[in-house]
CSV table of C-alpha atoms in Angstrom, one decimal:
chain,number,residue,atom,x,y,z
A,1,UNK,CA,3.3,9.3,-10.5
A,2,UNK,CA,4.9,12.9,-10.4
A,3,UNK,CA,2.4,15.2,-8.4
A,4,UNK,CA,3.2,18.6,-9.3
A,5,UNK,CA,1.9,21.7,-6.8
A,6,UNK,CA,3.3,22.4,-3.6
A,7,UNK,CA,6.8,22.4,-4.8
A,8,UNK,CA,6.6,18.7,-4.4
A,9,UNK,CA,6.3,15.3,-6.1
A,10,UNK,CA,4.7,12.2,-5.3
A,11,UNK,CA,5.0,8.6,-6.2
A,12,UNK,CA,3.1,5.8,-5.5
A,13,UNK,CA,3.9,2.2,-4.3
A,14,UNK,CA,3.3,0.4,-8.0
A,15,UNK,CA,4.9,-1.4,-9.9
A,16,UNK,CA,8.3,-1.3,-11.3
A,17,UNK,CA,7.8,-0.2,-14.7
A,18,UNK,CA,6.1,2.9,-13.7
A,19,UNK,CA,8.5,4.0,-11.0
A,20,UNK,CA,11.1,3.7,-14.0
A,21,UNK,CA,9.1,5.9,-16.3
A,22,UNK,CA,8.0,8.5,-13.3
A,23,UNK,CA,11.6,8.5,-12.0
A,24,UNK,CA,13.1,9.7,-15.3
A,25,UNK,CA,10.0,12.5,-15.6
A,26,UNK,CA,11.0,13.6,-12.2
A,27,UNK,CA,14.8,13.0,-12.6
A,28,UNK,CA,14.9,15.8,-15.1
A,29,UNK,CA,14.4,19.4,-14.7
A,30,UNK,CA,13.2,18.9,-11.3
A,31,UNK,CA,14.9,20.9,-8.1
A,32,UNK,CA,15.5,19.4,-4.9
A,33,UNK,CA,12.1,19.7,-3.8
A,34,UNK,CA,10.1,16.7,-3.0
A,35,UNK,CA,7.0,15.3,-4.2
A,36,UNK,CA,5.0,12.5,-3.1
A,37,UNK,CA,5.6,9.4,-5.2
A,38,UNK,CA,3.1,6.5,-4.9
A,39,UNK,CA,5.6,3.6,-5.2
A,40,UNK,CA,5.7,2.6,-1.6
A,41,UNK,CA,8.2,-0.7,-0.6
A,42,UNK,CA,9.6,-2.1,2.8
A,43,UNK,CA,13.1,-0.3,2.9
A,44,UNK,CA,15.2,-1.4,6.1
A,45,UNK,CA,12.8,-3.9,7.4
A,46,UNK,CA,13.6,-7.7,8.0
A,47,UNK,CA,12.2,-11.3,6.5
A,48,UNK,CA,9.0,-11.6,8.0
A,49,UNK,CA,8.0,-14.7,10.0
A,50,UNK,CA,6.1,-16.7,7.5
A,51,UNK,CA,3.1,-16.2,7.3
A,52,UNK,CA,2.7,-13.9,10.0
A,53,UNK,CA,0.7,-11.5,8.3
A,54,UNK,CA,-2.1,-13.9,7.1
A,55,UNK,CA,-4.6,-11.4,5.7
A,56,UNK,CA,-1.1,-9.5,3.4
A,57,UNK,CA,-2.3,-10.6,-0.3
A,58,UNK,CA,0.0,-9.9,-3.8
A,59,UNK,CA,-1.8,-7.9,-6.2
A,60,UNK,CA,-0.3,-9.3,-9.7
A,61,UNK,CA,-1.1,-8.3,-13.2
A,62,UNK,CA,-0.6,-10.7,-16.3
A,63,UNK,CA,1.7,-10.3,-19.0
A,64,UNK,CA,3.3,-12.1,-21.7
A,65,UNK,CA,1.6,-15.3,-20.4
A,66,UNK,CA,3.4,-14.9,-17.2
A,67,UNK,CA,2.1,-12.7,-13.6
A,68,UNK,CA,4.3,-10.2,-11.7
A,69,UNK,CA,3.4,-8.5,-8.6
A,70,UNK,CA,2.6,-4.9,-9.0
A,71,UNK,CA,1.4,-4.3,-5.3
A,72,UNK,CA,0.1,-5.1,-1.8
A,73,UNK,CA,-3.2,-5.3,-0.4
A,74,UNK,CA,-5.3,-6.8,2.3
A,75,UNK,CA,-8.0,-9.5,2.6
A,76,UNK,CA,-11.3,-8.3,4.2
A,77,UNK,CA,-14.2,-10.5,3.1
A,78,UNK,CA,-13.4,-14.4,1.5
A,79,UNK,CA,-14.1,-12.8,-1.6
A,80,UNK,CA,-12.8,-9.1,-1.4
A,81,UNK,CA,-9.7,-7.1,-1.3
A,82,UNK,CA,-8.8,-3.8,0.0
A,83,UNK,CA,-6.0,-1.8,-1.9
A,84,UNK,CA,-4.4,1.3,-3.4
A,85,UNK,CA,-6.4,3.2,-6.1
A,86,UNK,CA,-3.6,3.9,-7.7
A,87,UNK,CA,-2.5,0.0,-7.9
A,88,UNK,CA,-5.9,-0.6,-10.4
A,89,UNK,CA,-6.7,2.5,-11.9
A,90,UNK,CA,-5.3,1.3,-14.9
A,91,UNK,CA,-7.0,-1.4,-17.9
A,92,UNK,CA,-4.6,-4.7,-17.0
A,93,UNK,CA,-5.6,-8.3,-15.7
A,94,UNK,CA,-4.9,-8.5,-12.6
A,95,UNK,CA,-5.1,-11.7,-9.8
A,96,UNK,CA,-5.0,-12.1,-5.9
A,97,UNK,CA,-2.7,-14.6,-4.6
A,98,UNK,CA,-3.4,-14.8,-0.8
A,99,UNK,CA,-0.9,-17.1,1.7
A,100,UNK,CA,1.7,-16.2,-0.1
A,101,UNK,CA,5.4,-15.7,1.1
A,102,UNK,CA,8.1,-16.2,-1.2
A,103,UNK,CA,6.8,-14.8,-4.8
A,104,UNK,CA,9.6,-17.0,-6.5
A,105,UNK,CA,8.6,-20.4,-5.3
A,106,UNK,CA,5.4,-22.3,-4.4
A,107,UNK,CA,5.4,-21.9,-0.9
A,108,UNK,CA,2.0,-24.5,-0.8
A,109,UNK,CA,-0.1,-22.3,0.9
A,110,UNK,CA,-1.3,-20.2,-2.0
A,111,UNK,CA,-4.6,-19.6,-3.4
A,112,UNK,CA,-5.2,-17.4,-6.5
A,113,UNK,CA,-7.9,-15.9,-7.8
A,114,UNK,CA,-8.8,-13.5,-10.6
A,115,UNK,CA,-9.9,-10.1,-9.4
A,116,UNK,CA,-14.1,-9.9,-11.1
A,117,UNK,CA,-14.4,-6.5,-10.2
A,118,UNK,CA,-12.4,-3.4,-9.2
A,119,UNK,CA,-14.6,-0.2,-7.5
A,120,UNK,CA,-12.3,2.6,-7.2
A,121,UNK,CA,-13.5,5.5,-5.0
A,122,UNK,CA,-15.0,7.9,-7.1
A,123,UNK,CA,-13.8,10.9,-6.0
A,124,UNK,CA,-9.7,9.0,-6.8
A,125,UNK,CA,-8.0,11.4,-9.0
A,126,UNK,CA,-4.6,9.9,-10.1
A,127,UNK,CA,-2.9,13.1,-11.0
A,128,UNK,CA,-3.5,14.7,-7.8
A,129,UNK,CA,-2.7,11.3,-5.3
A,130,UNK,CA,-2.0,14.4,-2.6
A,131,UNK,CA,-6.0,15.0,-2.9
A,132,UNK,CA,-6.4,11.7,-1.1
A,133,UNK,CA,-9.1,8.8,-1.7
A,134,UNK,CA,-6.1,6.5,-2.9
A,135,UNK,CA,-8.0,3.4,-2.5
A,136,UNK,CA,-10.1,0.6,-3.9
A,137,UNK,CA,-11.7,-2.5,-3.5
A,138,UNK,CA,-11.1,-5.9,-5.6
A,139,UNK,CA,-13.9,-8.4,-5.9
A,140,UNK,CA,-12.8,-11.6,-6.3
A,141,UNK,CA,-14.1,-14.5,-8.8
A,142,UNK,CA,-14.6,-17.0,-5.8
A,143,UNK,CA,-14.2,-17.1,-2.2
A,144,UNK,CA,-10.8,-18.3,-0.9
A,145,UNK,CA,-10.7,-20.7,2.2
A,146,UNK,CA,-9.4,-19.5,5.1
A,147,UNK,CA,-6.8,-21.0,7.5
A,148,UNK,CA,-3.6,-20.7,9.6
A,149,UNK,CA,-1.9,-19.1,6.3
A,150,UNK,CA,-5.1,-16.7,5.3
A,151,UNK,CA,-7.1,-14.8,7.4
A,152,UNK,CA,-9.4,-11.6,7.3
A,153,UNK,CA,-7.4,-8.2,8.2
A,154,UNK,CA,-9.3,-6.6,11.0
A,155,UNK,CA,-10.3,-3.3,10.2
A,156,UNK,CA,-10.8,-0.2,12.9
A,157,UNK,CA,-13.5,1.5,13.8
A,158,UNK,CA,-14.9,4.5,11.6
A,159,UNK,CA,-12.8,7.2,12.8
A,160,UNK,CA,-10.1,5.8,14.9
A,161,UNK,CA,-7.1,8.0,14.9
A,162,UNK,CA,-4.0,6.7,16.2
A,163,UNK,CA,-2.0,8.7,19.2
A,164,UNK,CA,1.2,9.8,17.9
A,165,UNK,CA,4.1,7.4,17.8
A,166,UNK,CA,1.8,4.2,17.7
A,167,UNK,CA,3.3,1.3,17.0
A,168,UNK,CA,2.8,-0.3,13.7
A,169,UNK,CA,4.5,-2.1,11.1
A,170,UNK,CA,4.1,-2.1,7.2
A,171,UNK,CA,4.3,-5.0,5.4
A,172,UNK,CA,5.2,-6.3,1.5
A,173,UNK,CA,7.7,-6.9,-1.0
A,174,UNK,CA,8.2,-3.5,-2.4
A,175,UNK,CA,12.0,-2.5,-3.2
A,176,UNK,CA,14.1,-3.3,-0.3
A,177,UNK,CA,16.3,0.6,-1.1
A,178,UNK,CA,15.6,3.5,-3.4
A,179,UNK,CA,16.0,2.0,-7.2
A,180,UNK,CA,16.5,-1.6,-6.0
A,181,UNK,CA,14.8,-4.4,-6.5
A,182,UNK,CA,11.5,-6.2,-5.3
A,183,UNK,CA,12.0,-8.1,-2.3
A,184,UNK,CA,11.4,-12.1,-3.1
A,185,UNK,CA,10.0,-12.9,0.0
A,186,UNK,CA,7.7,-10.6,2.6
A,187,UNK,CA,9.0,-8.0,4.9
A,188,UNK,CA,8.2,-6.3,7.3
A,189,UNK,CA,9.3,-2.9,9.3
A,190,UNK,CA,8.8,-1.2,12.6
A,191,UNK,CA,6.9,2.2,11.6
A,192,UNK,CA,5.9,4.1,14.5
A,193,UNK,CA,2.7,6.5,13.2
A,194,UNK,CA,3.5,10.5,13.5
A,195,UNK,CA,0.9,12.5,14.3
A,196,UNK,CA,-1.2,14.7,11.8
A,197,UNK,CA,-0.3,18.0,13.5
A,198,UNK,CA,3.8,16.7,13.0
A,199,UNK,CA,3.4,15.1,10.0
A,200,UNK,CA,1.6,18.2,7.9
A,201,UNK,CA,4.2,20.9,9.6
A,202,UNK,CA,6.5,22.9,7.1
A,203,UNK,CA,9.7,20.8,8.2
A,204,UNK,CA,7.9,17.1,7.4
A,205,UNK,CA,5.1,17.0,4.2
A,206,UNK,CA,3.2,20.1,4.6
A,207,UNK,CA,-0.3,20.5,3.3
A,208,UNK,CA,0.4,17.7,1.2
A,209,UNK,CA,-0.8,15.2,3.9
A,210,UNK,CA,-4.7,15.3,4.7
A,211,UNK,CA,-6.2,14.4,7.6
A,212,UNK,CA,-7.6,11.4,5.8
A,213,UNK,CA,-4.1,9.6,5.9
A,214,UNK,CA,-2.3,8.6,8.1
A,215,UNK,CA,2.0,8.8,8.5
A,216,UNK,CA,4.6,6.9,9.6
A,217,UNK,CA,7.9,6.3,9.9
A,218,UNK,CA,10.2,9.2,8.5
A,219,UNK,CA,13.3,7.8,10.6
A,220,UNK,CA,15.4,8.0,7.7
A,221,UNK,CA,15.9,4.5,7.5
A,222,UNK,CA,12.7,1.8,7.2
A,223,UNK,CA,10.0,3.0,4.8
A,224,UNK,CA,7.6,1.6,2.3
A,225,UNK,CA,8.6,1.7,-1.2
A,226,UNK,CA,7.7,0.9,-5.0
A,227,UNK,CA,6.1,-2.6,-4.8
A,228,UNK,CA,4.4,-1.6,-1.5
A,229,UNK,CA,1.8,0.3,-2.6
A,230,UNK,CA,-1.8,-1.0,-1.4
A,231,UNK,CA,-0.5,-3.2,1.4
A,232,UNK,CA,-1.7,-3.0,5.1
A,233,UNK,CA,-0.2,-0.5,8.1
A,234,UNK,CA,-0.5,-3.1,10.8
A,235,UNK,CA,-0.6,-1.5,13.8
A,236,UNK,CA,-1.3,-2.7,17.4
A,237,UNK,CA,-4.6,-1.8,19.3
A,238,UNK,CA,-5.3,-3.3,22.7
A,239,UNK,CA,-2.9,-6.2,21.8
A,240,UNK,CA,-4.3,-7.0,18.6
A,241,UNK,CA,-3.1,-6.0,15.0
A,242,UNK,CA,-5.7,-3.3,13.2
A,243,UNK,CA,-5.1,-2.5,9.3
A,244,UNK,CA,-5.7,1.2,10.1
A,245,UNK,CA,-3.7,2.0,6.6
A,246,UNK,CA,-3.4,1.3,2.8
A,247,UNK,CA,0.3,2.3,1.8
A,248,UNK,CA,0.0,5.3,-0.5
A,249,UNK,CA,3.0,7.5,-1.2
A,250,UNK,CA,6.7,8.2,-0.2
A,251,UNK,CA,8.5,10.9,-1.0
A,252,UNK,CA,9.8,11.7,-4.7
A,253,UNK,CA,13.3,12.2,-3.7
A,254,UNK,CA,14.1,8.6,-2.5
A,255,UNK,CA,11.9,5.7,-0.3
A,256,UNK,CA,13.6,6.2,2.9
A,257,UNK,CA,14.1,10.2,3.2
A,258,UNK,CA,13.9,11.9,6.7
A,259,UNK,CA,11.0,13.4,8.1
A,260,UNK,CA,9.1,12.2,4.9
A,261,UNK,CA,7.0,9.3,6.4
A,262,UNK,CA,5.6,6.5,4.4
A,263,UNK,CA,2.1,8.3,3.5
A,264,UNK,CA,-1.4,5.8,3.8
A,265,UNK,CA,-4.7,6.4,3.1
A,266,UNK,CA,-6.1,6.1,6.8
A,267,UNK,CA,-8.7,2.8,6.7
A,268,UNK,CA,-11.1,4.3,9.5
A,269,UNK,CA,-12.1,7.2,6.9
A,270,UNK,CA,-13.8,5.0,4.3
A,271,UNK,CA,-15.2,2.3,6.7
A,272,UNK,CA,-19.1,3.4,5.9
A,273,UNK,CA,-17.8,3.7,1.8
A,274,UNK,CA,-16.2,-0.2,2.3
A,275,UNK,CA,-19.2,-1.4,4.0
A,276,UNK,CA,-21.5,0.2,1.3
A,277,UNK,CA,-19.5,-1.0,-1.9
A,278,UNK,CA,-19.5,-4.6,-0.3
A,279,UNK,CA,-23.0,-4.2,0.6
A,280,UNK,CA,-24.3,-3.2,-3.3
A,281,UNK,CA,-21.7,-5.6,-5.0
């Protein structure tokens, strides 16, 4: 997803097929510049403990008879699902598989189930991903059960904004580097927040970032990448983990560039719009 304006591009965090096809549209004829790029996966992180992340669900998408994760996202009612807009703004079949670890085996902790209804926010624009409202929520066909493996992420409170340098961590199995390959199990990566005031400064993203997402990372090293897209920023308030993002966009000129953080829509923006699509649905 090449986002043209502001001298730079952006891609999002889906799924492998369109980061092929947006990566040769931005591969020619394009300068140096960046853009944002919504196909966010863990780059630099490490194996995560399993099952550590119980409310990190795959967002997978049928084809040919067979499913293949596209993106992250994160369980907040039995029977809903928080993600990327930009993950389901698109006519596919798609499923939830929560408790899930390693995609290429049946880790016995799964449960599927097919996604009834997608509500993306209405004001979602996906060819402008830099205007912000990149997400959606997934209703799901039946309630899962929850247990030690799946549980409900914990969302903050309307308006939260995190001090600089918070810690957090991002989670999924997005590429493991720039033009690599989806990780087969989860992973996770340390990805300290950076400020709005930093993070929308000439040397970092610019006016590209809003106030209504939040950054992180932009070490150079550990970023989100394609596959990551829609999956929680877990990040630690008053000893507990809070979902305060949904991964949105890294920078068009590779996953892990410097001072171009990972990019999520900030949770504690849309906490009234969440409550009211669950509410009516």
């Amino acid at each position: 997803m090449a986002i043209h304006g502001e001298g730079a591009v952006v891609y999002s965090a889906g799924n492998m097929l369109r980061f092929l096809v947006f990566s040769t549209l931005v591969l020619y004829g394009r300068s140096t510049q960046d853009v944002p790029e919504t196909n966010a996966r863990v780059v630099g992180g490490t194996e995560a403990r399993r099952n550590s992340w119980p409310s990190q669900i795959s967002l997978q998408y049928l084809s040919g008879g067979k499913w293949y994760h596209t993106c992250g996202g994160t369980l907040i009612r039995q029977n809903w699902v928080m993600t990327a807009a930009h993950c389901v703004d698109r006519t596919m079949t798609f499923r939830v598989v929560v408790g899930e670890h390693n995609l290429s085996q049946n880790d016995g902790t799964e449960q599927s189930a097919s996604v009834q209804k997608i509500v993306v926010h209405p004001y979602w624009n996906s060819n402008d991903v830099s205007a912000g409202y990149d997400i959606a929520l997934l209703r799901l066909a039946q309630k899962v059960t929850l247990n030690s493996y799946v549980q409900l992420g914990v969302l903050p409170q309307e308006g939260a904004i995190l001090a600089n340098n918070s810690p957090c961590y991002i989670t999924g199995w997005g590429l493991t580097k720039t033009n690599g390959q989806l990780a087969q199990v989860l992973q996770q990566a340390y990805l300290p927040t950076v400020d709005y005031a930093i993070c929308s400064s000439s040397s970092y993203w610019g006016s590209i970032v809003k106030k209504s997402m939040v950054c992180a990372g932009g070490d150079g090293i550990r970023s989100g990448c394609q596959g990551d897209s829609g999956g929680p920023l877990h990040c630690s308030v008053n000893g507990k983990y809070t979902v305060h993002g949904v991964t949105s966009f890294v920078s068009s000129l590779g996953c892990n560039v410097s001072r171009k953080p990972t990019v999520f829509t900030r949770v504690s923006a849309y906490i009234t719009w969440i409550n009211n699509v669950i509410a009516s649905n």
